[in-house]
Amino acid sequence: MRAELDSRPGSSAKPNEDWAAATNRIAVVLDGLTAPGGLGTGCMHGVPWFVERMGSALVANLADDDLDMRSALAASIDATARIHVSTCDLGNPGTPSATVLALRERGESLDWLVLADSTLLLDCTEGIKAISDDRVAQVNQAQHEAAISSDTDTEEHEKNVSLLVEAQRLVRNTPGGYWVAGTNPEAAAEALSGSMSKVLVKRAALLSDGAARLQEFDVASWRSIMDTLESSGPRGLISAVRDVEDSDPKGRRWPRYKKSDDATAVYLSFG
Ligand SMILES: [Zn+2]
């Protein structure tokens, strides 16, 4: 397995809340959930701190082939919570949390896990599989519509995004809501996970939603995104995303929460 990765913040004004790592047989991408200014989190550390610790713990736990993917994630959520349980209020509904993508080569198999709405692409003999859990899009739809109804650079937009996040927090990591990796290890049981024979997979990609926008905007198919990754690498894909976003800075053609989101791509090739 060969890996290439790139991760870029959505703007130079804020730190990157995505995190990625790749070894010769493990790849992980986390997309930390942004807390709008004014909404507390109960955590003195912040989202970049959180995703780095969670991601590092996950890479370490995935190194143990006897741990299945969900068990490795549950152990990582638990270990990360323990680091700040004595300094931070982990019961705060805005406590730092993240979407998770993970892939592991284990002997002749590839194990994978997807929690929440980042996307795993597997280019298999029968075509490209795009795996993502979009439960977050099934809840709070009125707040979502309000949040994308105004230009991205307005105060009204900022207020509506904040109201959306407030509403999301009420259903985050609850039955009937949607699940992310925060402080509750039970979230790992909600992740999509599977295993397949390595010989069936030619290429794979792990994309945070900020790097998957060409497909979301209907500008590119998953196959053409995979081809861009192969020819230009994660750096080339993210540059293409930024070019498209720059052509619609206020989010009128492609309504969205932010002009540009943190974007992360890991490209993997096999054989
Ligand atoms: Zn903390």
GROMACS .gro file of C-alpha atoms and ligand atoms in nm:
model
  272
    1MET     CA    1   0.000   0.000   0.000
    2ARG     CA    2   0.137   0.339  -0.099
    3ALA     CA    3  -0.007   0.657   0.055
    4GLU     CA    4  -0.011   1.027  -0.027
    5LEU     CA    5  -0.186   1.290   0.182
    6ASP     CA    6  -0.265   1.659   0.201
    7SER     CA    7  -0.472   1.858   0.450
    8ARG     CA    8  -0.548   2.229   0.429
    9PRO     CA    9  -0.750   2.469   0.648
   10GLY     CA   10  -1.055   2.636   0.496
   11SER     CA   11  -0.914   2.979   0.572
   12SER     CA   12  -0.590   3.121   0.702
   13ALA     CA   13  -0.783   3.282   0.990
   14LYS     CA   14  -0.864   2.953   1.165
   15PRO     CA   15  -0.660   2.642   1.248
   16ASN     CA   16  -0.721   2.322   1.055
   17GLU     CA   17  -0.966   2.098   1.243
   18ASP     CA   18  -0.911   1.803   1.008
   19TRP     CA   19  -0.636   1.553   1.085
   20ALA     CA   20  -0.480   1.277   0.879
   21ALA     CA   21  -0.216   1.009   0.908
   22ALA     CA   22  -0.094   0.731   0.685
   23THR     CA   23   0.155   0.454   0.748
   24ASN     CA   24   0.249   0.172   0.511
   25ARG     CA   25  -0.069  -0.014   0.611
   26ILE     CA   26  -0.297   0.222   0.809
   27ALA     CA   27  -0.474   0.542   0.701
   28VAL     CA   28  -0.690   0.768   0.917
   29VAL     CA   29  -0.878   1.092   0.846
   30LEU     CA   30  -1.070   1.284   1.112
   31ASP     CA   31  -1.286   1.592   1.051
   32GLY     CA   32  -1.335   1.781   1.377
   33LEU     CA   33  -1.673   1.948   1.423
   34THR     CA   34  -1.647   2.326   1.435
   35ALA     CA   35  -1.785   2.508   1.737
   36PRO     CA   36  -1.917   2.850   1.626
   37GLY     CA   37  -1.793   3.140   1.837
   38GLY     CA   38  -2.032   3.203   2.124
   39LEU     CA   39  -2.127   2.838   2.170
   40GLY     CA   40  -1.921   2.685   2.449
   41THR     CA   41  -1.750   2.347   2.431
   42GLY     CA   42  -1.648   2.284   2.793
   43CYS     CA   43  -1.299   2.195   2.664
   44MET     CA   44  -0.993   2.411   2.731
   45HIS     CA   45  -0.794   2.236   2.456
   46GLY     CA   46  -0.987   2.290   2.134
   47VAL     CA   47  -1.069   2.083   1.829
   48PRO     CA   48  -0.716   2.064   1.672
   49TRP     CA   49  -0.584   1.921   2.001
   50PHE     CA   50  -0.871   1.675   2.016
   51VAL     CA   51  -0.839   1.537   1.662
   52GLU     CA   52  -0.463   1.497   1.695
   53ARG     CA   53  -0.498   1.292   2.012
   54MET     CA   54  -0.792   1.088   1.887
   55GLY     CA   55  -0.622   1.020   1.553
   56SER     CA   56  -0.291   0.923   1.711
   57ALA     CA   57  -0.471   0.687   1.951
   58LEU     CA   58  -0.659   0.531   1.660
   59VAL     CA   59  -0.343   0.468   1.458
   60ALA     CA   60  -0.187   0.305   1.766
   61ASN     CA   61  -0.490   0.087   1.835
   62LEU     CA   62  -0.524  -0.019   1.469
   63ALA     CA   63  -0.167  -0.150   1.486
   64ASP     CA   64  -0.314  -0.437   1.691
   65ASP     CA   65  -0.463  -0.667   1.427
   66ASP     CA   66  -0.652  -0.856   1.696
   67LEU     CA   67  -0.866  -0.547   1.760
   68ASP     CA   68  -1.147  -0.512   1.509
   69MET     CA   69  -1.208  -0.164   1.364
   70ARG     CA   70  -1.499  -0.069   1.590
   71SER     CA   71  -1.317  -0.193   1.901
   72ALA     CA   72  -1.009   0.010   1.803
   73LEU     CA   73  -1.225   0.321   1.764
   74ALA     CA   74  -1.406   0.262   2.094
   75ALA     CA   75  -1.071   0.224   2.274
   76SER     CA   76  -0.945   0.546   2.111
   77ILE     CA   77  -1.253   0.745   2.212
   78ASP     CA   78  -1.216   0.620   2.567
   79ALA     CA   79  -0.840   0.691   2.582
   80THR     CA   80  -0.885   1.043   2.445
   81ALA     CA   81  -1.162   1.122   2.693
   82ARG     CA   82  -0.940   1.010   2.980
   83ILE     CA   83  -0.670   1.262   2.884
   84HIS     CA   84  -0.899   1.559   2.954
   85VAL     CA   85  -1.172   1.429   3.184
   86SER     CA   86  -1.010   1.595   3.486
   87THR     CA   87  -0.968   1.938   3.323
   88CYS     CA   88  -1.272   1.969   3.095
   89ASP     CA   89  -1.650   1.924   3.110
   90LEU     CA   90  -1.697   1.622   2.885
   91GLY     CA   91  -2.073   1.634   2.945
   92ASN     CA   92  -2.101   1.960   2.751
   93PRO     CA   93  -2.309   1.892   2.436
   94GLY     CA   94  -2.046   2.083   2.235
   95THR     CA   95  -1.754   1.875   2.361
   96PRO     CA   96  -1.503   1.827   2.074
   97SER     CA   97  -1.593   1.546   1.835
   98ALA     CA   98  -1.503   1.429   1.487
   99THR     CA   99  -1.605   1.219   1.191
  100VAL     CA  100  -1.377   0.918   1.135
  101LEU     CA  101  -1.242   0.731   0.833
  102ALA     CA  102  -0.999   0.445   0.882
  103LEU     CA  103  -0.850   0.179   0.658
  104ARG     CA  104  -0.609  -0.100   0.755
  105GLU     CA  105  -0.422  -0.359   0.552
  106ARG     CA  106  -0.428  -0.687   0.745
  107GLY     CA  107  -0.268  -0.981   0.569
  108GLU     CA  108  -0.461  -1.029   0.247
  109SER     CA  109  -0.755  -0.815   0.367
  110LEU     CA  110  -0.845  -0.449   0.387
  111ASP     CA  111  -1.050  -0.347   0.692
  112TRP     CA  112  -1.238  -0.018   0.680
  113LEU     CA  113  -1.451   0.199   0.906
  114VAL     CA  114  -1.666   0.509   0.841
  115LEU     CA  115  -1.832   0.715   1.115
  116ALA     CA  116  -2.043   1.014   0.998
  117ASP     CA  117  -2.028   1.208   0.675
  118SER     CA  118  -1.672   1.189   0.549
  119THR     CA  119  -1.634   0.962   0.244
  120LEU     CA  120  -1.432   0.648   0.183
  121LEU     CA  121  -1.380   0.558  -0.185
  122LEU     CA  122  -1.285   0.203  -0.280
  123ASP     CA  123  -1.207   0.141  -0.648
  124CYS     CA  124  -1.299  -0.227  -0.676
  125THR     CA  125  -1.320  -0.463  -0.970
  126GLU     CA  126  -1.697  -0.398  -0.994
  127GLY     CA  127  -1.667  -0.018  -0.977
  128ILE     CA  128  -1.619   0.260  -0.724
  129LYS     CA  129  -1.786   0.221  -0.387
  130ALA     CA  130  -1.846   0.551  -0.201
  131ILE     CA  131  -1.913   0.484   0.167
  132SER     CA  132  -2.045   0.759   0.394
  133ASP     CA  133  -2.303   0.785   0.672
  134ASP     CA  134  -2.527   1.084   0.602
  135ARG     CA  135  -2.753   1.060   0.907
  136VAL     CA  136  -2.657   1.419   0.994
  137ALA     CA  137  -2.839   1.531   0.676
  138GLN     CA  138  -3.159   1.355   0.789
  139VAL     CA  139  -3.198   1.572   1.101
  140ASN     CA  140  -3.245   1.948   1.153
  141GLN     CA  141  -3.346   2.003   0.791
  142ALA     CA  142  -3.524   2.335   0.856
  143GLN     CA  143  -3.212   2.475   1.025
  144HIS     CA  144  -3.000   2.341   0.740
  145GLU     CA  145  -3.216   2.520   0.481
  146ALA     CA  146  -3.193   2.845   0.678
  147ALA     CA  147  -2.816   2.810   0.711
  148ILE     CA  148  -2.760   2.785   0.335
  149SER     CA  149  -3.015   3.051   0.238
  150SER     CA  150  -2.788   3.356   0.270
  151ASP     CA  151  -2.451   3.466   0.132
  152THR     CA  152  -2.164   3.300   0.320
  153ASP     CA  153  -2.005   3.631   0.421
  154THR     CA  154  -2.307   3.781   0.603
  155GLU     CA  155  -2.393   3.809   0.972
  156GLU     CA  156  -2.727   3.644   0.903
  157HIS     CA  157  -2.545   3.343   0.762
  158GLU     CA  158  -2.317   3.321   1.065
  159LYS     CA  159  -2.616   3.337   1.299
  160ASN     CA  160  -2.807   3.067   1.109
  161VAL     CA  161  -2.507   2.832   1.104
  162SER     CA  162  -2.475   2.882   1.478
  163LEU     CA  163  -2.845   2.796   1.525
  164LEU     CA  164  -2.797   2.484   1.314
  165VAL     CA  165  -2.503   2.368   1.524
  166GLU     CA  166  -2.703   2.433   1.842
  167ALA     CA  167  -2.982   2.213   1.708
  168GLN     CA  168  -2.737   1.943   1.594
  169ARG     CA  169  -2.585   1.923   1.941
  170LEU     CA  170  -2.922   1.817   2.082
  171VAL     CA  171  -2.934   1.506   1.863
  172ARG     CA  172  -2.561   1.434   1.836
  173ASN     CA  173  -2.471   1.090   1.972
  174THR     CA  174  -2.832   1.011   2.057
  175PRO     CA  175  -3.051   0.728   1.924
  176GLY     CA  176  -3.243   0.861   1.623
  177GLY     CA  177  -2.987   1.139   1.577
  178TYR     CA  178  -2.641   1.102   1.428
  179TRP     CA  179  -2.314   0.969   1.566
  180VAL     CA  180  -1.959   1.107   1.578
  181ALA     CA  181  -1.647   1.027   1.780
  182GLY     CA  182  -1.660   1.244   2.092
  183THR     CA  183  -1.640   1.112   2.446
  184ASN     CA  184  -1.883   0.819   2.431
  185PRO     CA  185  -1.721   0.491   2.313
  186GLU     CA  186  -2.068   0.358   2.226
  187ALA     CA  187  -2.052   0.574   1.911
  188ALA     CA  188  -1.808   0.320   1.763
  189ALA     CA  189  -2.087   0.064   1.741
  190GLU     CA  190  -2.272   0.304   1.507
  191ALA     CA  191  -1.986   0.317   1.256
  192LEU     CA  192  -2.011   0.145   0.918
  193SER     CA  193  -1.736  -0.114   0.891
  194GLY     CA  194  -1.632  -0.399   0.667
  195SER     CA  195  -1.348  -0.603   0.531
  196MET     CA  196  -1.261  -0.712   0.179
  197SER     CA  197  -0.996  -0.903  -0.007
  198LYS     CA  198  -0.703  -0.677  -0.097
  199VAL     CA  199  -0.678  -0.814  -0.451
  200LEU     CA  200  -1.023  -0.669  -0.531
  201VAL     CA  201  -0.914  -0.310  -0.460
  202LYS     CA  202  -0.694  -0.110  -0.698
  203ARG     CA  203  -0.715   0.234  -0.538
  204ALA     CA  204  -0.875   0.394  -0.233
  205ALA     CA  205  -0.927   0.745  -0.100
  206LEU     CA  206  -1.024   0.894   0.235
  207LEU     CA  207  -1.187   1.237   0.197
  208SER     CA  208  -1.317   1.483   0.453
  209ASP     CA  209  -1.634   1.655   0.327
  210GLY     CA  210  -1.432   1.968   0.244
  211ALA     CA  211  -1.230   1.762  -0.007
  212ALA     CA  212  -1.537   1.588  -0.153
  213ARG     CA  213  -1.708   1.904  -0.272
  214LEU     CA  214  -1.654   1.853  -0.644
  215GLN     CA  215  -1.890   1.556  -0.618
  216GLU     CA  216  -2.130   1.736  -0.383
  217PHE     CA  217  -2.147   2.027  -0.630
  218ASP     CA  218  -2.196   1.782  -0.917
  219VAL     CA  219  -1.881   1.915  -1.082
  220ALA     CA  220  -1.704   1.577  -1.083
  221SER     CA  221  -1.788   1.210  -1.038
  222TRP     CA  222  -1.621   0.991  -0.779
  223ARG     CA  223  -1.429   0.825  -1.061
  224SER     CA  224  -1.294   1.154  -1.191
  225ILE     CA  225  -1.199   1.253  -0.834
  226MET     CA  226  -1.010   0.924  -0.804
  227ASP     CA  227  -0.840   0.991  -1.137
  228THR     CA  228  -0.739   1.341  -1.022
  229LEU     CA  229  -0.592   1.187  -0.707
  230GLU     CA  230  -0.396   0.939  -0.916
  231SER     CA  231  -0.264   1.200  -1.162
  232SER     CA  232  -0.222   1.508  -0.938
  233GLY     CA  233  -0.227   1.370  -0.585
  234PRO     CA  234  -0.425   1.501  -0.285
  235ARG     CA  235  -0.263   1.840  -0.335
  236GLY     CA  236  -0.401   1.862  -0.689
  237LEU     CA  237  -0.750   1.758  -0.580
  238ILE     CA  238  -0.769   2.014  -0.300
  239SER     CA  239  -0.641   2.288  -0.533
  240ALA     CA  240  -0.920   2.198  -0.777
  241VAL     CA  241  -1.175   2.225  -0.494
  242ARG     CA  242  -1.040   2.567  -0.396
  243ASP     CA  243  -1.059   2.690  -0.758
  244VAL     CA  244  -1.426   2.592  -0.782
  245GLU     CA  245  -1.507   2.752  -0.445
  246ASP     CA  246  -1.325   3.072  -0.545
  247SER     CA  247  -1.550   3.095  -0.851
  248ASP     CA  248  -1.854   3.117  -0.617
  249PRO     CA  249  -1.725   3.296  -0.306
  250LYS     CA  250  -2.066   3.384  -0.159
  251GLY     CA  251  -2.215   3.037  -0.201
  252ARG     CA  252  -2.489   3.139  -0.446
  253ARG     CA  253  -2.436   2.873  -0.710
  254TRP     CA  254  -2.343   2.607  -0.453
  255PRO     CA  255  -2.510   2.702  -0.121
  256ARG     CA  256  -2.297   2.587   0.172
  257TYR     CA  257  -2.203   2.660   0.535
  258LYS     CA  258  -1.858   2.802   0.460
  259LYS     CA  259  -1.694   2.938   0.147
  260SER     CA  260  -1.417   2.681   0.198
  261ASP     CA  261  -1.404   2.407   0.459
  262ASP     CA  262  -1.098   2.231   0.595
  263ALA     CA  263  -1.008   1.976   0.327
  264THR     CA  264  -0.818   1.651   0.367
  265ALA     CA  265  -0.747   1.371   0.123
  266VAL     CA  266  -0.547   1.051   0.157
  267TYR     CA  267  -0.488   0.857  -0.166
  268LEU     CA  268  -0.390   0.491  -0.150
  269SER     CA  269  -0.279   0.263  -0.430
  270PHE     CA  270  -0.224  -0.111  -0.413
  271GLY     CA  271  -0.036  -0.373  -0.606
  272ZN      ZN  272  -1.028   1.934   2.680
   0.00000   0.00000   0.00000
